[in-house]
Tab-separated table of C-alpha atoms in Angstrom:
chain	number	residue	atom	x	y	z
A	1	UNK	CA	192.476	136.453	-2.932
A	2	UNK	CA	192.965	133.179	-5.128
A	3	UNK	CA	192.411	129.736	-3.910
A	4	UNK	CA	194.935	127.440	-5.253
A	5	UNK	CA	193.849	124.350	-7.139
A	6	UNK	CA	193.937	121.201	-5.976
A	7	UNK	CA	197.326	120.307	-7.378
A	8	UNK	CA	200.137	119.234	-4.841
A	9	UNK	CA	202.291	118.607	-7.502
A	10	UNK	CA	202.781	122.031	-9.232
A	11	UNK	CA	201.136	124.568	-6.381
A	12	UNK	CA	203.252	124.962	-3.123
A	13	UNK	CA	200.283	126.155	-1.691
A	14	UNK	CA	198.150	123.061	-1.811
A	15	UNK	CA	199.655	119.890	-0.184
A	16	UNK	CA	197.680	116.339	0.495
A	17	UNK	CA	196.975	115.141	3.914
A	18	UNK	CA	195.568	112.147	5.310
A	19	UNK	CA	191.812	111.608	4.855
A	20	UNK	CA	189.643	113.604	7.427
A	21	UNK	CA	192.789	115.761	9.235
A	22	UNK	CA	191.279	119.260	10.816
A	23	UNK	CA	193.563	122.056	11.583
A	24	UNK	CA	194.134	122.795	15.264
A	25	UNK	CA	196.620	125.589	15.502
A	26	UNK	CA	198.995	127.035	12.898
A	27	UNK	CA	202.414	128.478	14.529
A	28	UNK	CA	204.315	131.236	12.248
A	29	UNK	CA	207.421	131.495	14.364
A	30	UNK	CA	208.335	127.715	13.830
A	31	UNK	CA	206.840	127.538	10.202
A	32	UNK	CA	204.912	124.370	11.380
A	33	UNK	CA	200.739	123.518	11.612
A	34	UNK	CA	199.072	121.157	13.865
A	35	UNK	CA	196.437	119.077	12.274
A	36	UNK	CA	194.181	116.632	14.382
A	37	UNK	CA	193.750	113.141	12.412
A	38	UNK	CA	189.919	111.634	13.190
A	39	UNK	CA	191.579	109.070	15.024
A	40	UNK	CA	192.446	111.747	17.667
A	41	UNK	CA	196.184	112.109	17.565
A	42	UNK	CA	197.936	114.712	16.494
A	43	UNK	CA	200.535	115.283	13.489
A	44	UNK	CA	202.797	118.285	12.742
A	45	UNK	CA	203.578	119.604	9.382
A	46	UNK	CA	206.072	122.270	7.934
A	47	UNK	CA	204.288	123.098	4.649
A	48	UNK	CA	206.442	124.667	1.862
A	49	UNK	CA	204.544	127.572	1.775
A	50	UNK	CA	204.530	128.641	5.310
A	51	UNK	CA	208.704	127.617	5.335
A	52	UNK	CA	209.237	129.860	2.713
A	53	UNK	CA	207.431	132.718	4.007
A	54	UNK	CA	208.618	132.339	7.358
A	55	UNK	CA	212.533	132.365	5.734
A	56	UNK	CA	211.953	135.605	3.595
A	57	UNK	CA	210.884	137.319	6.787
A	58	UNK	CA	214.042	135.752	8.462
A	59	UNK	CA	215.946	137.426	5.356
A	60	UNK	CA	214.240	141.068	5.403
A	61	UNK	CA	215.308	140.810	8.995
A	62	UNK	CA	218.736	140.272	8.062
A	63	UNK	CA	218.904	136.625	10.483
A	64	UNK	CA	220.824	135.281	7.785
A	65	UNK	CA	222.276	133.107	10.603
A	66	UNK	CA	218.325	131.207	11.339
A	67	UNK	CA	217.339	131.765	7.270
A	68	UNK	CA	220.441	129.160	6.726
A	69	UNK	CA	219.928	126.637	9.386
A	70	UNK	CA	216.182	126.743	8.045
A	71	UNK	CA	216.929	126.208	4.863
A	72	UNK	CA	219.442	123.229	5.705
A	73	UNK	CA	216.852	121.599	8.016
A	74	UNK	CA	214.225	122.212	5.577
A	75	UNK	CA	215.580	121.131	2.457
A	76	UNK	CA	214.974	124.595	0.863
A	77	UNK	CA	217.639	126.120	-2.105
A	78	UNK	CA	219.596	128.259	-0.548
A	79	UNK	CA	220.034	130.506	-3.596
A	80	UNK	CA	216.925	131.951	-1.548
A	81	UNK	CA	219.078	133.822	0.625
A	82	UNK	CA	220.659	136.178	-2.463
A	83	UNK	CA	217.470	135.733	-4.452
A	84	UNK	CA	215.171	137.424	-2.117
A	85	UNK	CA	216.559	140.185	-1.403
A	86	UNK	CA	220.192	141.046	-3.859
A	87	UNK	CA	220.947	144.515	-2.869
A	88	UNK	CA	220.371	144.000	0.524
A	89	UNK	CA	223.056	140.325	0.827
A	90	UNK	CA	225.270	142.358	-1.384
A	91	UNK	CA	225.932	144.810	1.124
A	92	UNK	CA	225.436	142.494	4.288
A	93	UNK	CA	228.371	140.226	3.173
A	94	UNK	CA	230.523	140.424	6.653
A	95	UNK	CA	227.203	140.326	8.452
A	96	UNK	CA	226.059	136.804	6.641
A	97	UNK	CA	229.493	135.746	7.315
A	98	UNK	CA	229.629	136.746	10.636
A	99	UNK	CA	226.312	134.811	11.457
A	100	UNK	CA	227.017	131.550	9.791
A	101	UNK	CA	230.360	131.479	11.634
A	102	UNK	CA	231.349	128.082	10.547
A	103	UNK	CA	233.128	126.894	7.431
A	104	UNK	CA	231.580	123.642	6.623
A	105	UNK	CA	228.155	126.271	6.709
A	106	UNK	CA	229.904	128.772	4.530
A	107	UNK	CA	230.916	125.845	1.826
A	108	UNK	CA	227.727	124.515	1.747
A	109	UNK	CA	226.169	127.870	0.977
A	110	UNK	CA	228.831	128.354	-1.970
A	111	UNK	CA	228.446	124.833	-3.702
A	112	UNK	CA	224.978	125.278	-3.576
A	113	UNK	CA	224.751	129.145	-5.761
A	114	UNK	CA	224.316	128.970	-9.355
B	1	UNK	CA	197.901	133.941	16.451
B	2	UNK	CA	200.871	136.354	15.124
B	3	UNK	CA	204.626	135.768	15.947
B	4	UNK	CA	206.111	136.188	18.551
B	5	UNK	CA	202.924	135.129	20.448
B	6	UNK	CA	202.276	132.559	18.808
B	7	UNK	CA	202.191	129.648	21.052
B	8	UNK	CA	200.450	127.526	19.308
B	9	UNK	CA	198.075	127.572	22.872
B	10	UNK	CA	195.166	125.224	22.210
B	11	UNK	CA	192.818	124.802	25.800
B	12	UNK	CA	190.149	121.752	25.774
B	13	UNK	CA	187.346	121.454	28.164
B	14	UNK	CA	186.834	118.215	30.478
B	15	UNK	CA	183.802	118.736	32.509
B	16	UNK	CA	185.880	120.828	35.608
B	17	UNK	CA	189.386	120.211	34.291
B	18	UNK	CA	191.151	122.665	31.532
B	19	UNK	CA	194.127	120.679	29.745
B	20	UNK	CA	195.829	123.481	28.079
B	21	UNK	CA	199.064	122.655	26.129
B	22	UNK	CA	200.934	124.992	24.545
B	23	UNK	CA	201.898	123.441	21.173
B	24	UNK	CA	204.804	125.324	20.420
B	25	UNK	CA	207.168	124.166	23.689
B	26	UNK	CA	205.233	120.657	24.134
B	27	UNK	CA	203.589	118.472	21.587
B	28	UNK	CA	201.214	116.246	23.915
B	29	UNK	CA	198.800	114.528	22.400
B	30	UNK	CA	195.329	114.473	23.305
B	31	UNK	CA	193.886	113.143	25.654
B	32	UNK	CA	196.832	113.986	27.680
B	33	UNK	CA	197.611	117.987	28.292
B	34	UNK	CA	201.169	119.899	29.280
B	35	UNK	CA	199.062	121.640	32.181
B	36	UNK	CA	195.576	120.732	34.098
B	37	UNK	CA	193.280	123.466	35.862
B	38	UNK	CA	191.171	122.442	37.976
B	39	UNK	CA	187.586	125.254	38.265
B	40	UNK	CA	185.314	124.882	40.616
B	41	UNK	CA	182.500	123.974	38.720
B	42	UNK	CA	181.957	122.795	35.061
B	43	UNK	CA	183.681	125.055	32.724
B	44	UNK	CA	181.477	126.498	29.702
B	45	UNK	CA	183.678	128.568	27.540
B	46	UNK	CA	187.454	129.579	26.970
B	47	UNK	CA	188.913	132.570	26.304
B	48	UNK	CA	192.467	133.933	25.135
B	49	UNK	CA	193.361	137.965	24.925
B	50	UNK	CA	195.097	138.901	21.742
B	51	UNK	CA	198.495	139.117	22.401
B	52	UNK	CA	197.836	135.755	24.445
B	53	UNK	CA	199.003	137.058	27.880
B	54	UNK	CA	195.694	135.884	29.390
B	55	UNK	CA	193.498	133.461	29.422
B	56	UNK	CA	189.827	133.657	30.889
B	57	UNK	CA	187.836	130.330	32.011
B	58	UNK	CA	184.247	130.513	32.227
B	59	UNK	CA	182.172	128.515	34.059
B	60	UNK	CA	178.814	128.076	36.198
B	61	UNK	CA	179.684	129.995	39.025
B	62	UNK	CA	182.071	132.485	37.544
B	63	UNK	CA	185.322	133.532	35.557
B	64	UNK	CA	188.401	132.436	36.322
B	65	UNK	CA	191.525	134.373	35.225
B	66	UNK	CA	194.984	133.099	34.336
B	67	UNK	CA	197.953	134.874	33.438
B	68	UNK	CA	200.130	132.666	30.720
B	69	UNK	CA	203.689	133.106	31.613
B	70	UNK	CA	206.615	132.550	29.587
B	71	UNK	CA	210.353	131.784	30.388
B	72	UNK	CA	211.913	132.470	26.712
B	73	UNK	CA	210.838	130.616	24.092
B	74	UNK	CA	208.845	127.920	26.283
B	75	UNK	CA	206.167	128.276	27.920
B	76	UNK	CA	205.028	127.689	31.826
B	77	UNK	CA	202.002	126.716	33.440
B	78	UNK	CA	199.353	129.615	33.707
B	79	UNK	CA	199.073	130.729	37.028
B	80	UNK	CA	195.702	132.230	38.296
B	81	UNK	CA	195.270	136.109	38.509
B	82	UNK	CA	192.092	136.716	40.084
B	83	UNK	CA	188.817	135.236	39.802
B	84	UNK	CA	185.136	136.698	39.356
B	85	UNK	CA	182.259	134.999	41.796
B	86	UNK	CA	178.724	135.469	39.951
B	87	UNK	CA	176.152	136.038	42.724
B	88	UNK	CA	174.114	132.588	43.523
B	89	UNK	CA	171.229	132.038	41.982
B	90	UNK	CA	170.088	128.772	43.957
B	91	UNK	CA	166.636	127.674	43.606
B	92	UNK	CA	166.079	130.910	42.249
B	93	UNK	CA	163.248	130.764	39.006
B	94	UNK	CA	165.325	132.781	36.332
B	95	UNK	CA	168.289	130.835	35.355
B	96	UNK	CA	171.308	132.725	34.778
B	97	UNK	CA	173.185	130.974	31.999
B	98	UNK	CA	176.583	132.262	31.562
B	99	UNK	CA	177.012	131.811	27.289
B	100	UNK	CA	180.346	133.141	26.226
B	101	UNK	CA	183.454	135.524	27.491
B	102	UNK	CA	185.634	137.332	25.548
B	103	UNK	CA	188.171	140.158	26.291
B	104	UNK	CA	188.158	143.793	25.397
B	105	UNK	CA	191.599	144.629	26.679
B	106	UNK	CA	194.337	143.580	29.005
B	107	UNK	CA	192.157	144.522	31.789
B	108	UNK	CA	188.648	143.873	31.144
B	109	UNK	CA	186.425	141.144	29.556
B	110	UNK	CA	182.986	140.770	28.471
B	111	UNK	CA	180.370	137.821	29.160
B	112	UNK	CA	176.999	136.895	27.071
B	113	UNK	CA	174.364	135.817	29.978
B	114	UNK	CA	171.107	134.739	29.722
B	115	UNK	CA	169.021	135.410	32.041
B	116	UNK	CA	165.273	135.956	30.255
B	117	UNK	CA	166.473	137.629	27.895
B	118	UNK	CA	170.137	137.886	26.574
B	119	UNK	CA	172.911	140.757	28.033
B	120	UNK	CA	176.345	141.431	27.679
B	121	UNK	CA	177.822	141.714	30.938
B	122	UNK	CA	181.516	143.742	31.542
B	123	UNK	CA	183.882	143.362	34.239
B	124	UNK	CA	187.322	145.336	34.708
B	125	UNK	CA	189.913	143.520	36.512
B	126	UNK	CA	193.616	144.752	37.369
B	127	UNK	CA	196.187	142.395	39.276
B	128	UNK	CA	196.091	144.244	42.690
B	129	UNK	CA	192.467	145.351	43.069
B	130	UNK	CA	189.704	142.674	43.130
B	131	UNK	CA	187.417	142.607	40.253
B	132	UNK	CA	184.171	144.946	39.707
B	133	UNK	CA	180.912	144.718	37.273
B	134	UNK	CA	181.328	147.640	35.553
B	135	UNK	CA	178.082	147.991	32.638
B	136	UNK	CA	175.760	145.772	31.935
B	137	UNK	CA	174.142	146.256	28.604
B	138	UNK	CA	170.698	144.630	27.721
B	139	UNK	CA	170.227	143.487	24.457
B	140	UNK	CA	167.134	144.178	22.711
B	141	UNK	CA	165.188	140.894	21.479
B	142	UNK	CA	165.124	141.685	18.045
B	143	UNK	CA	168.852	141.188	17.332
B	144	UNK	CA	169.836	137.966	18.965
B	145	UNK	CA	173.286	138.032	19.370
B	146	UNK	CA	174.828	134.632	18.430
B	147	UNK	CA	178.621	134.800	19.454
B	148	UNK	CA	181.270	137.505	20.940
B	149	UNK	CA	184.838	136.884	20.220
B	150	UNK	CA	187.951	138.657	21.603
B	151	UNK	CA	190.139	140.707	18.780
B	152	UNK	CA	193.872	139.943	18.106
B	153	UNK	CA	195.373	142.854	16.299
B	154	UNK	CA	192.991	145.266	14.696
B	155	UNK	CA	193.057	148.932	16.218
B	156	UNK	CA	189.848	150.266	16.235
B	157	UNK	CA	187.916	146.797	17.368
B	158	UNK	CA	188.656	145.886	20.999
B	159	UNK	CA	185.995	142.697	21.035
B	160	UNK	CA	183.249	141.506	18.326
B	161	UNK	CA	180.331	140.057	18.080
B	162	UNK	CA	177.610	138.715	15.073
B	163	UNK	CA	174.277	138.393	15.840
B	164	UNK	CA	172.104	135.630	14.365
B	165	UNK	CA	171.882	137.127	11.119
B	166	UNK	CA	175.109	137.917	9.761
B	167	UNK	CA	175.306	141.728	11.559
B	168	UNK	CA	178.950	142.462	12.718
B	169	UNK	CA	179.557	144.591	16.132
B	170	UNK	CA	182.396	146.280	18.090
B	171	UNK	CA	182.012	145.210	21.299
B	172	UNK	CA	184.037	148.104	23.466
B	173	UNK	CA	183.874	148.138	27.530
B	174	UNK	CA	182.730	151.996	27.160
B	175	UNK	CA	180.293	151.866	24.892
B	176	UNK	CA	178.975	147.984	24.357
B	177	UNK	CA	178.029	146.778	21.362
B	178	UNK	CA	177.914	149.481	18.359
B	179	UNK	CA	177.349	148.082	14.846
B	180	UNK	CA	180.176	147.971	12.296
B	181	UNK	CA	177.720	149.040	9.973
B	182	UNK	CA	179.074	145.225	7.736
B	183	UNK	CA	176.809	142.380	7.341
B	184	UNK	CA	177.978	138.996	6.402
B	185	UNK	CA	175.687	137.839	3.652
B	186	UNK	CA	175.320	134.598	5.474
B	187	UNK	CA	175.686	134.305	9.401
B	188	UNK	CA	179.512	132.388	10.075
B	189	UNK	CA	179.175	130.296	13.084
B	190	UNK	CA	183.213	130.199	12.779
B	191	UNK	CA	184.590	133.764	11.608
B	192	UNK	CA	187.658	136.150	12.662
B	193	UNK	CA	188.305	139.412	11.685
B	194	UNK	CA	191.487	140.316	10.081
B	195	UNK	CA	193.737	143.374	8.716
B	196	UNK	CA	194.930	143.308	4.984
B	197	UNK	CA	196.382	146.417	4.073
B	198	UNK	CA	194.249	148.467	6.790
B	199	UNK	CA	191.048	147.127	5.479
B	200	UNK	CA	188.959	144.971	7.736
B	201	UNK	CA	188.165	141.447	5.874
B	202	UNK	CA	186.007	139.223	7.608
B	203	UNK	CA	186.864	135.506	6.784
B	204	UNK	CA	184.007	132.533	8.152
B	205	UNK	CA	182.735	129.539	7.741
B	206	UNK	CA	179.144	128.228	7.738
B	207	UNK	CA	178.007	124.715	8.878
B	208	UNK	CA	178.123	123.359	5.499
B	209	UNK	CA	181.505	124.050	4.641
B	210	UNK	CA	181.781	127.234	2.742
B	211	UNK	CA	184.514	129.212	3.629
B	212	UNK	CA	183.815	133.439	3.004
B	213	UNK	CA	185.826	136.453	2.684
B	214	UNK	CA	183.433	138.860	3.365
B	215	UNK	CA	181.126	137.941	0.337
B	216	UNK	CA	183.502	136.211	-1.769
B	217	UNK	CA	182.731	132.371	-1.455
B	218	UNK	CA	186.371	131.017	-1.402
B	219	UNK	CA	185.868	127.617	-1.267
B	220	UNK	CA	182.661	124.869	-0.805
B	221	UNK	CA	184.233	122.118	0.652
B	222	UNK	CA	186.036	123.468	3.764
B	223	UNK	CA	186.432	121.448	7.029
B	224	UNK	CA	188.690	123.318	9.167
B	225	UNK	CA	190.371	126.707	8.760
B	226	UNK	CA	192.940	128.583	10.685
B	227	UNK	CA	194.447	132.495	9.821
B	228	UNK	CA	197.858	133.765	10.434
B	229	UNK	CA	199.600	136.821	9.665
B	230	UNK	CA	200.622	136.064	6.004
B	231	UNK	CA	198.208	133.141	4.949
B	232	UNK	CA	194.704	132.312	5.402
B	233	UNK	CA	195.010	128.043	5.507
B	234	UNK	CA	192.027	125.804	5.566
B	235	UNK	CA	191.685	122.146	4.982
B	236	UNK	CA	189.188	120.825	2.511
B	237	UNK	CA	186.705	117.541	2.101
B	238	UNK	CA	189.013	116.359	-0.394
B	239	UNK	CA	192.379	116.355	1.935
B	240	UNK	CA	194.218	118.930	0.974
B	241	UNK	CA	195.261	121.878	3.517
B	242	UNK	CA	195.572	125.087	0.798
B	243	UNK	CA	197.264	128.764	1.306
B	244	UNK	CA	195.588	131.444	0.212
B	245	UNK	CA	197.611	135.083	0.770
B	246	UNK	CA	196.064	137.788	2.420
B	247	UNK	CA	195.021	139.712	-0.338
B	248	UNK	CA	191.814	141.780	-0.438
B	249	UNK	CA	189.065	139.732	-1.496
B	250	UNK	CA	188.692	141.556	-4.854
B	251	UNK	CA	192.037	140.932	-6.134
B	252	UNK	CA	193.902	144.050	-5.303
B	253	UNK	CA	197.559	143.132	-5.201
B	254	UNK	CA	199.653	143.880	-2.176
């Protein structure tokens, strides 16, 4: 069980906050956490690390329809998609094409493989 | 706090009001709430059953009840299921002070009183029939139990508690409290217990700021810390939230 460092820049799984935040709630399904600043109000994050594992679960379930719009929203590179799991997109071709349904959605997945 | 019942539920006590907003369909900001419910007298402790179908309020005169109800993704205003009276007391000279509740199951739920000396109260409810004291168990003096929390997820624990010095207990509506037979090397005044690869890790933090995995001191500067399914996420002195993965404290790799 290894604690990351504290460096934001290289380690996904450390990220700054604001001075004094607390955690309130952290929500899986929406890849966001809830923090509480000391001034009272509340501000909601989508960490990288908790995005990321919340789109490779998306991708072992086959969702490749969700995985993409998360990935759009959330700035992520798509080669994700193929990366995580080859064997398995390989085979689910028509089914990834049948979920992103659009073409615009379909380019934007091709321009972005390398 | 796993998907799909994850909420994001967060309930926050005002004297006789419960503002409970479910964070994942509404972000209100405090001091405002999604939902207000009103008890009848102040409200001492709040509880929430693992899968988060329920949600138990308790306060001076009894236990409240609620059922959390859900219309898809969003979620609606918990209506009440039944309620538990606690006899009156009134000018009586041993005060019974209702501590903590937790829940065993879908059906039942445990309370820490004190009345003299400190007991573990159990009550089984179901939605048609009223609701019924079932055990009481008397705790002996020499273990002081310090909290009881409800379980989300692990098989063999229905409810836990720790006593004041670090002892861990199952806390069952059969048999009350039988020891885990694991002692956290410091008592956790903030803990959960949690499933990595069928092994049962207990992750706390003291009043100082050390966050624990079982023994293994993770990290000295903690101020908050929250677990989920895949991560373990905590916030530090130096603000930075971290991500640890649920590994097994010693390293052993998934």
């Amino acid at each position: 069980m290894e604690v990351p460092g504290d460096d934001p820049e290289g380690d996904e799984r450390c990220r700054s906050i604001e001075r004094g935040g607390r955690l309130v709630t952290a929500m899986p399904t929406t890849m966001s956490l809830v923090l509480q600043m000391p001034r009272g109000n509340l501000e909601t994050i989508y960490p990288r690390a908790m995005v990321v594992a919340g789109i490779r679960k998306l991708v072992d379930e086959k969702n490749y329809g969700r995985a993409f719009l998360y990935c759009r929203s959330q700035r992520v590179d798509m080669n994700i998609l193929y990366d995580h799991r080859p064997e398995q997109f390989l085979s689910s071709v028509a089914l990834f094409l049948d979920q992103l349904d659009d073409v615009a959605h379909i380019d934007l997945f091709l321009s972005s493989l390398r | 706090m796993s998907p799909p019942n994850d909420y994001g539920a967060v309930a926050v006590i005002d004297g006789q009001t419960m503002k409970v907003t479910p964070l994942r369909t509404a972000n209100v900001p405090p001091p405002m709430s999604l939902f207000d419910l009103e008890t009848i007298s102040t409200a001492i402790d709040v509880a929430f059953d693992g899968l988060n179908t329920l949600m138990a309020v308790l306060h001076r005169r009894g236990v409240d009840i609620y059922e959390w109800k859900t219309k898809g993704e969003r979620s609606l205003c918990p209506t009440l299921l039944t309620a538990i009276k606690f006899e009156d007391h009134v000018g009586s000279s041993n005060a019974r002070i209702p501590l903590q509740v937790c829940f065993t199951s879908a059906e039942s739920l445990c309370i820490l009183v004190h009345q003299e000396q400190l007991s573990i109260e159990a009550y089984d409810f179901s939605q048609v029939a009223e609701v019924s004291l079932a055990d009481v168990f008397d705790l002996p003096p020499s273990s002081p139990m310090a909290c009881i929390s409800s379980a989300c997820g692990l098989s063999d624990v229905e409810a836990y508690a720790q006593d004041r010095s670090g002892r861990l207990f199952n806390l069952s509506r059969r048999g009350g409290l039988e020891p885990l037979g694991r002692q956290l090397s410091t008592p956790l005044p903030w803990y959960e217990l949690v499933d990595i690869n069928g092994q049962t890790v207990a992750i706390g933090m003291t009043r100082n700021g050390h966050l624990y995995a079982d023994s293994k001191l993770l990290a000295k500067n903690c101020t908050s810390f929250v677990v989920t399914d895949d991560h373990l996420v905590f916030t530090t002195s130096n603000h930075f939230v971290k991500f640890v993965h649920l590994l097994l404290p010693e390293g052993k790799v998934n």
